[in-house]
CSV table of C-alpha atoms and ligand atoms in Angstrom, one decimal:
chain,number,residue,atom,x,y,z
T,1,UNK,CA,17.9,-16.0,2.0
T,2,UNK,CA,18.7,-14.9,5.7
T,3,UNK,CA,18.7,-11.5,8.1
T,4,UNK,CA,16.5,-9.7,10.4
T,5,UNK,CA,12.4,-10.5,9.1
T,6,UNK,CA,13.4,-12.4,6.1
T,7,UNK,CA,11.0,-14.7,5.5
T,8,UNK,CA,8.7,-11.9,4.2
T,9,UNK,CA,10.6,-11.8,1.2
T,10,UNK,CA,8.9,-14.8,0.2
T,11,UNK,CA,5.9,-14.1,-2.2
T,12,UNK,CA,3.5,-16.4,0.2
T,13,UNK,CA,4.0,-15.4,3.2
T,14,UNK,CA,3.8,-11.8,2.5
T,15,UNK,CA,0.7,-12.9,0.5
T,16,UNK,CA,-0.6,-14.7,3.5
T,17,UNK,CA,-0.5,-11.8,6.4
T,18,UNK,CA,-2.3,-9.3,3.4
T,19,UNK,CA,-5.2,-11.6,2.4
T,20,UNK,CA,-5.7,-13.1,6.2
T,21,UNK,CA,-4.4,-11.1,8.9
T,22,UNK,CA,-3.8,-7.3,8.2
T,23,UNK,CA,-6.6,-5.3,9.5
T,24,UNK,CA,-7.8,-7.9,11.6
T,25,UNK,CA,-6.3,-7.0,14.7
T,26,UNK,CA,-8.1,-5.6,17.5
T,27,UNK,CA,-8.2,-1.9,18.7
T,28,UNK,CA,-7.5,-0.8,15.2
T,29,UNK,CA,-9.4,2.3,15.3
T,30,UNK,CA,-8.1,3.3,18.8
T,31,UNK,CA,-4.8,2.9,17.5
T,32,UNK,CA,-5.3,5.4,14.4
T,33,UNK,CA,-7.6,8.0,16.4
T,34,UNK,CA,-4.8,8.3,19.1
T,35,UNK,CA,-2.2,8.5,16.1
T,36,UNK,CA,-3.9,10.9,14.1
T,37,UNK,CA,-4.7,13.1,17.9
T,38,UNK,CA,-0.4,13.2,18.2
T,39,UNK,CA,0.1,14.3,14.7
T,40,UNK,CA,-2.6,16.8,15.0
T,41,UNK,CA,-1.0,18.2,18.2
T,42,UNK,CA,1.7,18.9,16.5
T,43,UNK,CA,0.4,21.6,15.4
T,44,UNK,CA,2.1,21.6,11.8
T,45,UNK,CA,0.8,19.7,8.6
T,46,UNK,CA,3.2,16.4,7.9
T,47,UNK,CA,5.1,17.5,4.8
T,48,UNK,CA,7.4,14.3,4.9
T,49,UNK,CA,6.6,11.2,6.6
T,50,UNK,CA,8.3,7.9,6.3
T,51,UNK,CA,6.8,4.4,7.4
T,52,UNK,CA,9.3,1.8,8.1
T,53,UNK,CA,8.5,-1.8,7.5
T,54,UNK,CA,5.4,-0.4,5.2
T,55,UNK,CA,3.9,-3.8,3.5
T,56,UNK,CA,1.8,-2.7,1.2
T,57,UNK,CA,1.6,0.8,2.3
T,58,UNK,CA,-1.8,0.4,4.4
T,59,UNK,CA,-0.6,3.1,7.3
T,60,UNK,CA,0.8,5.4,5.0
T,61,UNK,CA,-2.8,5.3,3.4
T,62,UNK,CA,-4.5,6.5,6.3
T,63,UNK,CA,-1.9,9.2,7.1
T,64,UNK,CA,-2.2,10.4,2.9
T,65,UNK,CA,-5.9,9.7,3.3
T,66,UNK,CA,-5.7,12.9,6.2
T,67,UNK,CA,-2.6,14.6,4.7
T,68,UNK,CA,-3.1,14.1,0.9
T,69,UNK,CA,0.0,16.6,0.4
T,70,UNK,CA,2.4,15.2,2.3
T,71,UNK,CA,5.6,13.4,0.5
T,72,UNK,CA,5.7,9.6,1.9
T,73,UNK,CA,8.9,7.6,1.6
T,74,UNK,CA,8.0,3.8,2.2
T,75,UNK,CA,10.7,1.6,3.1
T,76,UNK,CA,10.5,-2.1,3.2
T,77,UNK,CA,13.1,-5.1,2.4
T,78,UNK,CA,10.8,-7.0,0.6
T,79,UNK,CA,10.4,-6.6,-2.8
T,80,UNK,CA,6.4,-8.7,-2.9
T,81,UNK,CA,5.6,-6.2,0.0
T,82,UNK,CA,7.3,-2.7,-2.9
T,83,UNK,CA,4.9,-4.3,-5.1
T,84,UNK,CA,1.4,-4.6,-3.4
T,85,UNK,CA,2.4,-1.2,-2.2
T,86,UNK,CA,3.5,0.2,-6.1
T,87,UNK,CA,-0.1,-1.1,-7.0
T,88,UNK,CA,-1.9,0.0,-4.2
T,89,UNK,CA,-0.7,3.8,-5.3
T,90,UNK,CA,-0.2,3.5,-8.9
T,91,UNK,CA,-1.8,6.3,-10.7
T,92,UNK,CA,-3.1,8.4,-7.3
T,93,UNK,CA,-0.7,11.4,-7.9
T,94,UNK,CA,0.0,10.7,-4.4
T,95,UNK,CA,4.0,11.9,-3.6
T,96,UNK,CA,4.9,8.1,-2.6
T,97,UNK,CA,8.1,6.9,-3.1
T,98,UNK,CA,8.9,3.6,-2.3
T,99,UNK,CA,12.6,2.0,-1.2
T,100,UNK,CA,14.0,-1.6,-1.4
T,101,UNK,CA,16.0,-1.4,1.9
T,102,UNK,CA,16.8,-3.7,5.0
T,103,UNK,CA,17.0,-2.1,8.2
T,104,UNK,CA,19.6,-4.1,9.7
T,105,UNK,CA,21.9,-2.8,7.1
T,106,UNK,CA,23.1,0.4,8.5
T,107,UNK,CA,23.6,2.7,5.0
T,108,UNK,CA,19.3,2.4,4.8
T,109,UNK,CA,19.0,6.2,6.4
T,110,UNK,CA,21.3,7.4,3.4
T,111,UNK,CA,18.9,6.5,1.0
T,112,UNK,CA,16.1,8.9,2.6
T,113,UNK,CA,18.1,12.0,2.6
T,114,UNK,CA,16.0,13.4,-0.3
T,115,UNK,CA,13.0,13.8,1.7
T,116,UNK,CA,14.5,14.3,5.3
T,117,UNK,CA,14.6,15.9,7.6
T,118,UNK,CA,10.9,14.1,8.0
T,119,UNK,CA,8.0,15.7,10.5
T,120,UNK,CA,6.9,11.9,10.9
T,121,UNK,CA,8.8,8.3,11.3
T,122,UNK,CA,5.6,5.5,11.0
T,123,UNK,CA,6.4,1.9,11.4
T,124,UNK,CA,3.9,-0.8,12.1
T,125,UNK,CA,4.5,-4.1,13.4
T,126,UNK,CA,7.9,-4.2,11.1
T,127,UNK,CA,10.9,-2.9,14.1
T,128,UNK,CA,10.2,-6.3,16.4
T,129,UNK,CA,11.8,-8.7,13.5
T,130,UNK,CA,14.9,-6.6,14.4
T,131,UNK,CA,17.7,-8.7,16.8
T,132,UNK,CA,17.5,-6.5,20.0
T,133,UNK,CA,20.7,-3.9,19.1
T,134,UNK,CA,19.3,-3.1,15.7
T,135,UNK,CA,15.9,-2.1,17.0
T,136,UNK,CA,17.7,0.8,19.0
T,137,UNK,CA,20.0,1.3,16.3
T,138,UNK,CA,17.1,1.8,14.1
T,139,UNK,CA,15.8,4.4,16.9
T,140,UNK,CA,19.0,6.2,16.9
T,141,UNK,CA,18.3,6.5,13.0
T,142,UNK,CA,14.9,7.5,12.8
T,143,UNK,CA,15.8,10.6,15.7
T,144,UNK,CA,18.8,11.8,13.2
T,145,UNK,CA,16.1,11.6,10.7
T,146,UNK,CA,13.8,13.7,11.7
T,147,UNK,CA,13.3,17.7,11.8
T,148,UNK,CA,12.6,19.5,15.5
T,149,UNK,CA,9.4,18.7,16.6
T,150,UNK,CA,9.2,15.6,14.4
T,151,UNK,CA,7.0,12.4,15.7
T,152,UNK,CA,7.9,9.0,15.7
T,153,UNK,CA,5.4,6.3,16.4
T,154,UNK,CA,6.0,2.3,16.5
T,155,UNK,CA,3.0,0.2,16.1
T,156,UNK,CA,4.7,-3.2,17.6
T,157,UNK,CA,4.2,-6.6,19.2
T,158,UNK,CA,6.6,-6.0,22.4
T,159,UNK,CA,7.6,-9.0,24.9
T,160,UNK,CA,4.6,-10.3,27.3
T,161,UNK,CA,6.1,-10.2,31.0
T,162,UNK,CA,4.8,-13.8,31.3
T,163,UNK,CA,4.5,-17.1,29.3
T,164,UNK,CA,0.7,-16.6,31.1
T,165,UNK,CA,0.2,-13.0,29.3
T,166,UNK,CA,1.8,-14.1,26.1
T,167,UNK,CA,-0.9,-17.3,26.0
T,168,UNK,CA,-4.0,-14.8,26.9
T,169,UNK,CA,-2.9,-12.5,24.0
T,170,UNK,CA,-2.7,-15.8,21.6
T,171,UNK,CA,-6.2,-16.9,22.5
T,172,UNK,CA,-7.3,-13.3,22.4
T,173,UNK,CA,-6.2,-13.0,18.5
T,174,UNK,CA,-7.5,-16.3,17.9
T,175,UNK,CA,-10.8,-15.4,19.0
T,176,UNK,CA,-10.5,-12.0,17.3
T,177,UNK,CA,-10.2,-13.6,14.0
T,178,UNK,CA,-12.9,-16.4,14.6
T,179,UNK,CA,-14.9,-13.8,15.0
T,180,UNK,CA,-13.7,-11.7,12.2
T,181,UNK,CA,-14.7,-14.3,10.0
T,182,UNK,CA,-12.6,-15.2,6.7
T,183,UNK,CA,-13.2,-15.7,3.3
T,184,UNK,CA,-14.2,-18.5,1.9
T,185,UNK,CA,-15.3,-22.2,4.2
T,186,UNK,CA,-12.1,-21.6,6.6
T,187,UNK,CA,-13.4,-23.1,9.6
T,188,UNK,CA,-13.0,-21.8,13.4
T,189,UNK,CA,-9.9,-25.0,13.8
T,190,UNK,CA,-8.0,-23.8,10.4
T,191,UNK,CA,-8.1,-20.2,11.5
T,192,UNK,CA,-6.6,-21.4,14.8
T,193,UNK,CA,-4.5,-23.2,13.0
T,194,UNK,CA,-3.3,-20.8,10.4
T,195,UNK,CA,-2.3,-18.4,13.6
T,196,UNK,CA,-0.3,-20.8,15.6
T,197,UNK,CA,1.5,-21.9,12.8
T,198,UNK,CA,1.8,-18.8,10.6
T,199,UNK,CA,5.4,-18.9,9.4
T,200,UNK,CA,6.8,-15.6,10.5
T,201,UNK,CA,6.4,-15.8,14.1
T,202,UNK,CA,10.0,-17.2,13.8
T,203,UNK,CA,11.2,-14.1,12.6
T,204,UNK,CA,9.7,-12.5,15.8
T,205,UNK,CA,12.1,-11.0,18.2
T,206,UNK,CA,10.2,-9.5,20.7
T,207,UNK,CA,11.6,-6.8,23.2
T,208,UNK,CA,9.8,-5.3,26.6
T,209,UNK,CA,7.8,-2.3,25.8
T,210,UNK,CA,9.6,-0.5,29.5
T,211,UNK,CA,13.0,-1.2,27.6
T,212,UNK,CA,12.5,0.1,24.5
T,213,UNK,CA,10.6,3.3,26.0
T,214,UNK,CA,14.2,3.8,27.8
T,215,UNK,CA,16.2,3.5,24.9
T,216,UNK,CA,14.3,6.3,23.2
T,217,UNK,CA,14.4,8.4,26.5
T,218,UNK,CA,18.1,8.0,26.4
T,219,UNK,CA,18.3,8.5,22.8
T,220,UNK,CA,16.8,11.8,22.9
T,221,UNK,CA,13.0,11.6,22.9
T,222,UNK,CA,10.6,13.6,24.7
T,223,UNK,CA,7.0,12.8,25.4
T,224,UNK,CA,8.1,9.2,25.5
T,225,UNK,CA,4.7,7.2,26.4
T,226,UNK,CA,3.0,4.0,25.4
T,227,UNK,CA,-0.1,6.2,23.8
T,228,UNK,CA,-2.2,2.1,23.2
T,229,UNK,CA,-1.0,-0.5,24.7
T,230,UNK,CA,-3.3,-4.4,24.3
T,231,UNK,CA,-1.3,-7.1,25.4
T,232,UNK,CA,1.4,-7.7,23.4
T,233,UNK,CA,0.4,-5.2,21.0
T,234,UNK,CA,1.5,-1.1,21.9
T,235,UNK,CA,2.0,1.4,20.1
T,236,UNK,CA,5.1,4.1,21.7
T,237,UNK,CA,7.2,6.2,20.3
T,238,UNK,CA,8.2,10.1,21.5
T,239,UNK,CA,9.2,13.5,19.8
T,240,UNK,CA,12.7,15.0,19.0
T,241,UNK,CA,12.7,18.3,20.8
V,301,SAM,C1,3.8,-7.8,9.7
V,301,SAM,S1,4.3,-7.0,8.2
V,301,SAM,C2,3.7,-5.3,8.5
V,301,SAM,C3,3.5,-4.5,7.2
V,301,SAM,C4,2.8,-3.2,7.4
V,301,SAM,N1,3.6,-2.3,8.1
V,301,SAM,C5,1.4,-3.4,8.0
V,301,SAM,O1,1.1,-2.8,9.0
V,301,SAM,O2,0.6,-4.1,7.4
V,301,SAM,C6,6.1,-6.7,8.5
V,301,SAM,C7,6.8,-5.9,7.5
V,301,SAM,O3,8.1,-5.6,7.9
V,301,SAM,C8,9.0,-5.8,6.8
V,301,SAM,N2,10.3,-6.1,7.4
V,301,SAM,C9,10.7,-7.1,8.2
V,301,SAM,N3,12.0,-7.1,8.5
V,301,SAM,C10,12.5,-6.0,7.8
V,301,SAM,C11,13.8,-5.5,7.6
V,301,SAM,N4,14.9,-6.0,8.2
V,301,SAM,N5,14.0,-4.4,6.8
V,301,SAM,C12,12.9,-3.8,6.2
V,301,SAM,N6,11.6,-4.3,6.3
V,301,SAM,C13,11.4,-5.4,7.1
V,301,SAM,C14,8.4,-7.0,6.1
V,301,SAM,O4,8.9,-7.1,4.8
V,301,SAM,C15,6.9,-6.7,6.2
V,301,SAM,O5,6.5,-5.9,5.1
């Protein structure tokens, strides 16, 4: 089993991130109150959204949660992720359709043309498993996608500057999660533990934040920013005019 983010195919590892590190990461709420400030500004209700990379379909819960009639199409390549996300919306009557699909296989916008154009393109912490030319391939997708006006927002770990920034973001989610506290007798040392050596980092392929803000100038974007930005976590994205 190979390709761009593929170990979360496997049952445990996509498991793993749901029970022990989703929702844990610092600046949560920031993140959605500046989110939910861009869509408002819009100035339109989200009719169509998609979220790419959705997991389990926690993001596109919060933007249903605001925008309860909006039609969500929630992509992801791996089918334990389609399932915690089928359960996590079985029986709402939410519009929610969800899409096996890998996004460094190029047909995966043809499988969302019944819903697009789309007034939103999500994606959280899913785009950096992408080699470096299919993240802006991706972004050249998601601008085709979406309908004048329409937002796109990343949620992403981007490329520290420094080996000395990356290692002060590491300790900083270290300590974030010590302090979050975890079920059950995990001690401070396995939650360390757990982090350094969680499996997907190796599936991580992490891009400079200036860069990729470029690439969706160039693309087309306007209102290109980096709306949050902690560390090694930011969340960017811009607006197809
Ligand atoms: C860290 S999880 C984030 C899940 C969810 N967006 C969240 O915020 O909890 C990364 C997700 O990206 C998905 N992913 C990674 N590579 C992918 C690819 N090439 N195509 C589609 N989905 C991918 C994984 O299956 C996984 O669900």
């Amino acid at each position: 089993m190979g390709g761009a983010g593929s170990s979360w195919r496997k049952a445990d590892v996509a498991n793993r991130y749901l029970e022990r590190m989703r929702g844990r990461r610092p600046l949560e709420e920031t993140r959605l109150d500046v989110l939910f400030r861009l869509i408002e500004a819009r100035g339109e209700p989200i009719e169509t959204f998609v979220d790419l990379g959705c997991g389990d379909g926690v993001l596109a819960d919060e933007i249903l949660t605001v925008h309860p009639g909006a039609r969500a199409v929630l992509l992801d390549h791996s089918e334990p992720m389609l399932s915690a996300c089928r359960s996590r919306f079985d029986e709402r009557g939410l519009a929610v359709r969800p899409v096996l699909a890998d996004l460094s296989d190029r047909s995966w916008p043809s499988l969302l043309s019944e819903e697009a154009p789309f007034d939103l393109a999500v994606s959280a912490f899913a785009i950096h498993h992408l080699p470096t030319e299919t993240k802006r391939r991706t972004y050249e997708a998601v601008f085709d996608l979406l309908a004048p006006g329409g937002l796109f927002v990343n949620l992403e770990h981007v490329a520290s500057p420094s080996a000395w920034l990356e290692a002060i973001y590491d300790d900083l989610m270290v300590a974030h999660l010590v302090a979050e506290g975890q079920e059950g007798d995990r001690s401070p040392a396995d939650i360390e533990r757990d982090y350094r050596e969680r499996p997907d980092q190796h599936d991580n392929v992490l891009d400079r934040l200036e860069h990729q803000c470029e690439w969706l100038e160039d693309i087309g974007f306007r209102d290109v920013d980096c709306y949050v930005k902690l560390l090694e976590i930011a969340m960017f994205g811009g607006r197809k005019p």
